[in-house]
PDB file of C-alpha atoms in Angstrom:
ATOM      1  CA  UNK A  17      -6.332  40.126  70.365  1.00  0.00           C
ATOM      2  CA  UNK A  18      -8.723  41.331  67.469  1.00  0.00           C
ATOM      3  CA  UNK A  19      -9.913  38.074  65.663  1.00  0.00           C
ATOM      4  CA  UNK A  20      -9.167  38.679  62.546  1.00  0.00           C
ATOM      5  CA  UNK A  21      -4.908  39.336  63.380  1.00  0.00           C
ATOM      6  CA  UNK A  22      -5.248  36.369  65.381  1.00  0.00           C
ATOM      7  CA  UNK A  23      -6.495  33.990  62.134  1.00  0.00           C
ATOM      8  CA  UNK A  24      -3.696  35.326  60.624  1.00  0.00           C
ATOM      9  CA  UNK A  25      -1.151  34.551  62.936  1.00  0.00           C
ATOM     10  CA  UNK A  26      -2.516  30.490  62.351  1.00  0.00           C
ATOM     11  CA  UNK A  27      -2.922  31.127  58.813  1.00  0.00           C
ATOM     12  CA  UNK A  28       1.088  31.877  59.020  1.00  0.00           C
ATOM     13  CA  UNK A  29       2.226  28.998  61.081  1.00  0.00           C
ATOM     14  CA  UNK A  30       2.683  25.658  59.030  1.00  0.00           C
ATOM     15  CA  UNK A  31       1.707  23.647  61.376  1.00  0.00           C
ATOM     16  CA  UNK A  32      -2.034  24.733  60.630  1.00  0.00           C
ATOM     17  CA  UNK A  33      -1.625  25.967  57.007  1.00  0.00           C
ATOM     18  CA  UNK A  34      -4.306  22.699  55.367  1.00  0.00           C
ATOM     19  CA  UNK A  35      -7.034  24.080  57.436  1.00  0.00           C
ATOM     20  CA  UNK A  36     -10.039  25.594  56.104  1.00  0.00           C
ATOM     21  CA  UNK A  37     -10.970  28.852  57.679  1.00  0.00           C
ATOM     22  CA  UNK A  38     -13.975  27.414  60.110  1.00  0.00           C
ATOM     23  CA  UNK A  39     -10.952  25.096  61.675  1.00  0.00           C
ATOM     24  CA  UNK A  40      -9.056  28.012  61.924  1.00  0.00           C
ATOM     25  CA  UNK A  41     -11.783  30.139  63.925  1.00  0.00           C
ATOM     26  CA  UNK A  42     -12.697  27.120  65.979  1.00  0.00           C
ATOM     27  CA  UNK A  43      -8.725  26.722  67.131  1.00  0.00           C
ATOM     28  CA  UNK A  44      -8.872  30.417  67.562  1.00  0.00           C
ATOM     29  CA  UNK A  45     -11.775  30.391  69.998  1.00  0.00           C
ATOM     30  CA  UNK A  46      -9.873  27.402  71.890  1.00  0.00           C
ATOM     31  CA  UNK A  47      -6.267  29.485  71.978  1.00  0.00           C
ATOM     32  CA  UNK A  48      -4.275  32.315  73.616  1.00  0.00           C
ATOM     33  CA  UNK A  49      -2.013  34.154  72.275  1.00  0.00           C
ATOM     34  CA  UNK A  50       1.164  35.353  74.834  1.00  0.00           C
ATOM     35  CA  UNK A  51       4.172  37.367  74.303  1.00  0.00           C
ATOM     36  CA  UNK A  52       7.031  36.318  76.799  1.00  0.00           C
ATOM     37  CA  UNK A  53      10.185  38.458  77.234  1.00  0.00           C
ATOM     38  CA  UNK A  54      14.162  37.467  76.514  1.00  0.00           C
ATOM     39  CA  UNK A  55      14.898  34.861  79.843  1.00  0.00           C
ATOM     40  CA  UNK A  56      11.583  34.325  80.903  1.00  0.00           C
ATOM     41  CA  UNK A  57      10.761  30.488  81.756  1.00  0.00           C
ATOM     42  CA  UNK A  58       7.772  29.435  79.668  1.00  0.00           C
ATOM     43  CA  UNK A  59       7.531  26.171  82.454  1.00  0.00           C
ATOM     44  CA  UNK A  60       9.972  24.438  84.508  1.00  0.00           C
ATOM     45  CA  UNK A  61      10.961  21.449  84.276  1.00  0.00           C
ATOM     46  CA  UNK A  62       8.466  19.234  86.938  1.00  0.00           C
ATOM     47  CA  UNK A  63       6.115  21.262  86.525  1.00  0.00           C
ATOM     48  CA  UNK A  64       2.288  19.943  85.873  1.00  0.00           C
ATOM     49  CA  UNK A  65       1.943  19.632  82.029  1.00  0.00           C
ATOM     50  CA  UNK A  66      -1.665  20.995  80.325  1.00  0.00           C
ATOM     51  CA  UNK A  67      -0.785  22.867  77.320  1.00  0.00           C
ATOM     52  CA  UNK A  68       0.794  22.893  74.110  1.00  0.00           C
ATOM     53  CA  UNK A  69       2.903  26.003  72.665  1.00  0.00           C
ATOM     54  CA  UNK A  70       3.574  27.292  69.215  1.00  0.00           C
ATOM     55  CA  UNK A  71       6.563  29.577  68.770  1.00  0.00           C
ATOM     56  CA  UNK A  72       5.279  32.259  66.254  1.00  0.00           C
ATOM     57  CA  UNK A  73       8.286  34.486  66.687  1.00  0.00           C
ATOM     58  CA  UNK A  74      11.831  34.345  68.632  1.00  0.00           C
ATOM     59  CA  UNK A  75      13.533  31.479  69.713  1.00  0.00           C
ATOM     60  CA  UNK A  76      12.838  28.843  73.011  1.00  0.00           C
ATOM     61  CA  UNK A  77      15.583  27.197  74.694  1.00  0.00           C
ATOM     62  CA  UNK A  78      14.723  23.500  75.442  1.00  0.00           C
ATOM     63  CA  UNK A  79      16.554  22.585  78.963  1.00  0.00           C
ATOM     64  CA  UNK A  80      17.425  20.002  81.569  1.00  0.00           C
ATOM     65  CA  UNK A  81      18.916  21.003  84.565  1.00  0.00           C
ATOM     66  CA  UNK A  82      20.743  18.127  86.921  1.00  0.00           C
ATOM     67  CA  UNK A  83      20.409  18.535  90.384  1.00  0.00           C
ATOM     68  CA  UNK A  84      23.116  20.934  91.145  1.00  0.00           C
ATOM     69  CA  UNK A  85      21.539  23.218  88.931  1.00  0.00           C
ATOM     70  CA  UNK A  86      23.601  23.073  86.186  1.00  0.00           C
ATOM     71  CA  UNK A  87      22.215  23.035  82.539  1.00  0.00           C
ATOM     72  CA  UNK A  88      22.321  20.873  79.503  1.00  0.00           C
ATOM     73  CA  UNK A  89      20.471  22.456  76.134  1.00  0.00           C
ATOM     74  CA  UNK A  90      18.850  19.751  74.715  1.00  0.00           C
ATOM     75  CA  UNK A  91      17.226  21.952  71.528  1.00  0.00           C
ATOM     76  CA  UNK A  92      17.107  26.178  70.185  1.00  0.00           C
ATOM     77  CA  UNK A  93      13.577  26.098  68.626  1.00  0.00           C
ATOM     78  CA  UNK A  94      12.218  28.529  65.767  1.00  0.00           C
ATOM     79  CA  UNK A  95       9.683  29.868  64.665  1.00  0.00           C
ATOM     80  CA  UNK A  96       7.025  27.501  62.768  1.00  0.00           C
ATOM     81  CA  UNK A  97       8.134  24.870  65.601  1.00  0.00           C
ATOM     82  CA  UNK A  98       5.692  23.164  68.557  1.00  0.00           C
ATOM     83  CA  UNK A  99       6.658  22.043  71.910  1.00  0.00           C
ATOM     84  CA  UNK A 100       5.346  21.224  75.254  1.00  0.00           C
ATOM     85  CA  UNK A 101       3.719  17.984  73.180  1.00  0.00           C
ATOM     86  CA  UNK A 102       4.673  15.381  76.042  1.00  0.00           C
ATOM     87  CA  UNK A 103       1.593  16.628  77.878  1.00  0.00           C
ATOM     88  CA  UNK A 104      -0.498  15.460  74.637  1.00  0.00           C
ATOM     89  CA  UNK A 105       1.324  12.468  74.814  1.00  0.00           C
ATOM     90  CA  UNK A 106      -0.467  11.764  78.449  1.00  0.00           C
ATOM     91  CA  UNK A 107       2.570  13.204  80.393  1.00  0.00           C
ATOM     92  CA  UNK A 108       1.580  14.717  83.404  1.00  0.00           C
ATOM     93  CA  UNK A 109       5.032  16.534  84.140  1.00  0.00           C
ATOM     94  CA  UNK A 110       7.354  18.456  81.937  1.00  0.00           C
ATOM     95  CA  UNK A 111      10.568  16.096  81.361  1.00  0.00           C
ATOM     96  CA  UNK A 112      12.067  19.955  80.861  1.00  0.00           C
ATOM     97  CA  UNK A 113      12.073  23.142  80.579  1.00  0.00           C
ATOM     98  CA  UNK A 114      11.120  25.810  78.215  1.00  0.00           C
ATOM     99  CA  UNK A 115      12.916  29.424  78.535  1.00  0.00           C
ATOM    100  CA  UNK A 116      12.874  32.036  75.340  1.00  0.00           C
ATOM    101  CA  UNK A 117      16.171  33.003  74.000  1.00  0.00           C
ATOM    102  CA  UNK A 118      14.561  36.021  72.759  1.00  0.00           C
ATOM    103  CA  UNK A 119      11.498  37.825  73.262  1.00  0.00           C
ATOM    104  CA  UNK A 120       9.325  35.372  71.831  1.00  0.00           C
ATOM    105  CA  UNK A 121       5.129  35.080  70.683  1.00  0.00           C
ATOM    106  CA  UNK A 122       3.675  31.996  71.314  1.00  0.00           C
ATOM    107  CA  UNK A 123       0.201  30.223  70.594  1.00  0.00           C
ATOM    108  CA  UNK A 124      -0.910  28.138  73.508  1.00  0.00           C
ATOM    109  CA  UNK A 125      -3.223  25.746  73.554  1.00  0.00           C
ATOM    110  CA  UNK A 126      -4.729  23.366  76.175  1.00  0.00           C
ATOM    111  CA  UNK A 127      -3.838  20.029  76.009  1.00  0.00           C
ATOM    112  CA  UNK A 128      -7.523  18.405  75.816  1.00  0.00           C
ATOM    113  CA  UNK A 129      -8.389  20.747  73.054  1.00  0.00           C
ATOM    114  CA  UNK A 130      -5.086  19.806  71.160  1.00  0.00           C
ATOM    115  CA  UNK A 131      -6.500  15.993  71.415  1.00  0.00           C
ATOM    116  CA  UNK A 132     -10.268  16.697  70.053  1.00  0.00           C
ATOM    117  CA  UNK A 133      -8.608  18.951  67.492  1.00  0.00           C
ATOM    118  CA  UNK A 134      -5.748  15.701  66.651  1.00  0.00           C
ATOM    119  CA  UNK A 135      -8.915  13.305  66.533  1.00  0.00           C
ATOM    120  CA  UNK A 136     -11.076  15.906  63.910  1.00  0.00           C
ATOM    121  CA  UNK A 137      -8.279  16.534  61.110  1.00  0.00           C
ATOM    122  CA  UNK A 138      -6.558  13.661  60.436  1.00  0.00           C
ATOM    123  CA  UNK A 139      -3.923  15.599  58.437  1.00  0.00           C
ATOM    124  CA  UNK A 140      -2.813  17.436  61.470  1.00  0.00           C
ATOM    125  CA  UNK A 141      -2.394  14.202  63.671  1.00  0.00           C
ATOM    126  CA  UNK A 142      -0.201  12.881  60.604  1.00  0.00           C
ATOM    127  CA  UNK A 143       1.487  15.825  60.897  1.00  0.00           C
ATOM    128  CA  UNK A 144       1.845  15.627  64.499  1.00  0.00           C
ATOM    129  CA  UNK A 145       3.001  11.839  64.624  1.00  0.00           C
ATOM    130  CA  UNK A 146       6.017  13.074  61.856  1.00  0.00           C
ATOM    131  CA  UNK A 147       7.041  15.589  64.574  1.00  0.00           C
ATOM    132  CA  UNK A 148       7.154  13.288  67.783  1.00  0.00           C
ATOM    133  CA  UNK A 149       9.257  10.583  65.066  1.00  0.00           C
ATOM    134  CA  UNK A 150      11.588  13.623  64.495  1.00  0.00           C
ATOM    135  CA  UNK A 151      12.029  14.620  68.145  1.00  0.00           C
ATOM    136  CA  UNK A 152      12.677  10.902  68.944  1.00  0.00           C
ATOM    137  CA  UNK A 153      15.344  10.554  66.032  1.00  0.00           C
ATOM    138  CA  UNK A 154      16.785  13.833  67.356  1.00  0.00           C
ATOM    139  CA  UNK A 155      17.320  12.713  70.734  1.00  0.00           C
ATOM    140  CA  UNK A 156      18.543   9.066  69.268  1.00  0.00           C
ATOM    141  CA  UNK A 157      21.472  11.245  66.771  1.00  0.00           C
ATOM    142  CA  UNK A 158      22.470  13.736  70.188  1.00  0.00           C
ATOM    143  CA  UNK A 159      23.335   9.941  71.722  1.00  0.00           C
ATOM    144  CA  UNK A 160      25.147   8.460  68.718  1.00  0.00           C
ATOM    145  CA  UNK A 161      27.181  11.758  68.486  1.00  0.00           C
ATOM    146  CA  UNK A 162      27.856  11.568  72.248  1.00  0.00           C
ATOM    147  CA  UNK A 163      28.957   7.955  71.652  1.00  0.00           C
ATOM    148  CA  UNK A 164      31.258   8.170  68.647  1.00  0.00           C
ATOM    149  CA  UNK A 165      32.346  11.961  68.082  1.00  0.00           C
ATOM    150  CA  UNK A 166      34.923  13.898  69.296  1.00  0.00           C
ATOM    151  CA  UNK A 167      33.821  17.045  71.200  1.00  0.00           C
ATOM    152  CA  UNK A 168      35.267  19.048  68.255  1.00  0.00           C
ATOM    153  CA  UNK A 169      33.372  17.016  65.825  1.00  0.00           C
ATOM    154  CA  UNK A 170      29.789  17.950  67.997  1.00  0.00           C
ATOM    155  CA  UNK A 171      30.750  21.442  67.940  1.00  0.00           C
ATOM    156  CA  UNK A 172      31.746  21.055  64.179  1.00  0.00           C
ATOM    157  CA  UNK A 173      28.109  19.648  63.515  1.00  0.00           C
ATOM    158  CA  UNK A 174      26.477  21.988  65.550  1.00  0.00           C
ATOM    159  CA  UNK A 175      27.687  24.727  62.805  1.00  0.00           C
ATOM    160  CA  UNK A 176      26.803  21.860  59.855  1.00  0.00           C
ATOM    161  CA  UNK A 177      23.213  22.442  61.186  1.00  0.00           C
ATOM    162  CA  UNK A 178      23.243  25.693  61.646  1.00  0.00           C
ATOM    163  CA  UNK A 179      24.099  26.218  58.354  1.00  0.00           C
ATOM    164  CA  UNK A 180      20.560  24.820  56.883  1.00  0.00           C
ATOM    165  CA  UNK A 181      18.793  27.667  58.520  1.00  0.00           C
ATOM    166  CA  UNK A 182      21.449  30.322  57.405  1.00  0.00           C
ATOM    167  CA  UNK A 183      21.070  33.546  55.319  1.00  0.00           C
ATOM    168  CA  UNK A 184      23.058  32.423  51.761  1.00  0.00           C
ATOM    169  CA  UNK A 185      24.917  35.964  50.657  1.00  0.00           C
ATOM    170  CA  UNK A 186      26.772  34.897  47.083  1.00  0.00           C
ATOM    171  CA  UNK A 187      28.109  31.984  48.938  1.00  0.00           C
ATOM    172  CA  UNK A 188      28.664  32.939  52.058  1.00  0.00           C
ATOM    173  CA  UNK A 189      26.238  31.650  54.747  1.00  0.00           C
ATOM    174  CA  UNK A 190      25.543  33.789  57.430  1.00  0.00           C
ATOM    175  CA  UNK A 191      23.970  32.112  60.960  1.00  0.00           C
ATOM    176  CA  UNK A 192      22.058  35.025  62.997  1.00  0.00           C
ATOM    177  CA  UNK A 193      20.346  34.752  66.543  1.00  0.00           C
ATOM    178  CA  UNK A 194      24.148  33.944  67.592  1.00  0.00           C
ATOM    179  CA  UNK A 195      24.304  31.829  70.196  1.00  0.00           C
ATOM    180  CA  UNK A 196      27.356  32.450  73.362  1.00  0.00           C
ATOM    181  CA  UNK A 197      30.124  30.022  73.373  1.00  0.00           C
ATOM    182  CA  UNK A 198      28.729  28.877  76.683  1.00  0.00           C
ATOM    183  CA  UNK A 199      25.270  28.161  75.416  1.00  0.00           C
ATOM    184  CA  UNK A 200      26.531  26.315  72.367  1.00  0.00           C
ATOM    185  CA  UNK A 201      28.799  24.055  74.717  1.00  0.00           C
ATOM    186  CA  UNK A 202      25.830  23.138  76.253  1.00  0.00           C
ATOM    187  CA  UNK A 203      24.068  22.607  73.314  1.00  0.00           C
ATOM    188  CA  UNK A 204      26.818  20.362  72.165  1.00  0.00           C
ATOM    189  CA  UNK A 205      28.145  18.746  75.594  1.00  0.00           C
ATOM    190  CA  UNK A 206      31.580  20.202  75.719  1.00  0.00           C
ATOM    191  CA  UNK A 207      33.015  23.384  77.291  1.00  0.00           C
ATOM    192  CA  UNK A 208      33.208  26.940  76.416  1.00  0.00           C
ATOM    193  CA  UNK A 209      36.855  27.023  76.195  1.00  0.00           C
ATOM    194  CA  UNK A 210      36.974  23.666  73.527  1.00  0.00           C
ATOM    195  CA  UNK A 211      34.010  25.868  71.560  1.00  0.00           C
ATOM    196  CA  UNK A 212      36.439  29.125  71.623  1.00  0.00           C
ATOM    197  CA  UNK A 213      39.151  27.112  70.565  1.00  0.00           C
ATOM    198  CA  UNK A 214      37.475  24.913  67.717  1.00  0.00           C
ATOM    199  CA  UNK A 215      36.278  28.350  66.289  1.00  0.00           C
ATOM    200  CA  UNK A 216      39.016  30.141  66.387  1.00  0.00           C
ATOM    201  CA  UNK A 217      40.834  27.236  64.409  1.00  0.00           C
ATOM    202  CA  UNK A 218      38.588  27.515  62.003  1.00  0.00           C
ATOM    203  CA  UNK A 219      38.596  30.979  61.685  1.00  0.00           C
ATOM    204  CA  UNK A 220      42.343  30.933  61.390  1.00  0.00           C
ATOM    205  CA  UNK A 221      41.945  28.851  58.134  1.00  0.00           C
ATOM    206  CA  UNK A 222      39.355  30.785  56.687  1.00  0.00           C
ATOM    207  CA  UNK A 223      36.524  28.293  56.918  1.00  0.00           C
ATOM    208  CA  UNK A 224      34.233  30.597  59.592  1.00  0.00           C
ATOM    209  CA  UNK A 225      34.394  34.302  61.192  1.00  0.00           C
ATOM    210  CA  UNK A 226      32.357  35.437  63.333  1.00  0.00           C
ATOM    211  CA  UNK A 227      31.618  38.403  66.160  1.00  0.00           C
ATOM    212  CA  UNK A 228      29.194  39.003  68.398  1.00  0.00           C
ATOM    213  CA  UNK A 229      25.991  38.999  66.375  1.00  0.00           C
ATOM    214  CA  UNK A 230      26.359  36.103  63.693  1.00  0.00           C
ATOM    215  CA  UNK A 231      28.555  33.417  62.451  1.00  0.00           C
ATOM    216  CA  UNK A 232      29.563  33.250  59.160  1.00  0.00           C
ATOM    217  CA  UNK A 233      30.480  30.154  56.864  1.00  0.00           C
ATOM    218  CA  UNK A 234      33.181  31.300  54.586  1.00  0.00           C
ATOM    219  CA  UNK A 235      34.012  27.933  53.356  1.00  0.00           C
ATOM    220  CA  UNK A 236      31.107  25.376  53.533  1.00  0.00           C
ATOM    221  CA  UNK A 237      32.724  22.389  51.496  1.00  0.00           C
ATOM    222  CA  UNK A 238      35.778  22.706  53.802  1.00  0.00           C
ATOM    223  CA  UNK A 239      33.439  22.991  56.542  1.00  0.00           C
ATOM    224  CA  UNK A 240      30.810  20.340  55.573  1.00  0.00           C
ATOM    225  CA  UNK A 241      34.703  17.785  54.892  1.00  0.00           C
ATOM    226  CA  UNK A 242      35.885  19.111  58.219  1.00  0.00           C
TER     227      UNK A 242
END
């Protein structure tokens, strides 16, 4: 990729937007850029962990699969976002794995580089600590809600989330990159059937409609009291 286009691409992501541009060339001489197609597996879950990724465009499924195969979604990431940072953190195996919901762009980074470049801005590993604090308080709220809500209460605050992210059309919030009912009852730990039936109650009283593309929020204060 032409140098210049790929400064830009950094210069865009706000993970590196403090830099100066001679941090900028020297992550750019230290990166790849990679375009992965709609299903592809960034990295398996067990497999050897040596990089970091940034998701410049599309979406990446965070996943654990049980033994029998089966799948739990543990995160949709956007653009802007990082992950892969266990192997930063000294892990030598994914805990996960990594598969793009969309055709996706990603910057990639080896891990040893991401350490020297943590230990030269001090910003960015301030920046970096906030994120790992997130993830951690993430994963801490997903076992609260599977404690003390209701399966239609997850589901419920999956669309509460959703929301934050949403495109805002004279009051009416509209949630694209649509997610199936199956992948959002993984996403939520409940069923497909208990996600079909939750929205369809709410679409019967005018709080949500949706098709096959998007979601929209009719009624968020009926919504956010539901």
């Amino acid at each position: 990729m032409d140098q210049n286009l790929k400064i830009w691409h950094l210069e865009n992501f706000n993970f590196f937007l403090e830099l100066g541009m001679a941090e900028k060339k020297i992550i750019h001489q230290n990166t790849e850029m990679k375009t992965i197609e709609k299903d592809e597996v960034v990295y398996f879950q067990d497999d050897l962990a040596h990089s970091i990724y940034f998701l410049k465009e599309g979406r990446i499924r965070i996943s654990k699969f049980n033994k029998k195969g089966k799948e739990f979604i543990l995160n949709i990431l956007n653009p802007g976002e990082i992950f892969g940072e266990a192997s930063v953190m000294g892990s030598d195996v994914r805990n996960e794995a990594a598969i793009a919901e969309d055709k996706v762009f990603l910057c990639i980074m080896k891990e040893d580089k991401m350490k020297e470049l943590l230990l030269q801005e001090p910003l960015l590993n301030f920046k970096f600590s906030q994120l790992l604090e997130e993830r951690l308080e993430q994963t801490q709220r997903r076992l609260e809600d599977l404690t003390f809500k209701s399966n239609q209460q997850r589901i419920i605050e999956f669309l509460k989330i959703s929301v934050k992210t949403s495109e805002n059309n004279n009051g009416v919030f509209r949630i694209i990159n649509y997610l199936t009912h199956d992948k959002i009852a993984k996403l939520t730990s409940t069923n497909r059937q208990e996600v079909s039936s939750v929205f369809s109650d709410l679409k019967k009283h005018r709080i949500i409609d949706y098709d096959r593309t998007s979601i929209r929020v009719l009624n968020l204060e009926k919504l956010e009291s539901s």
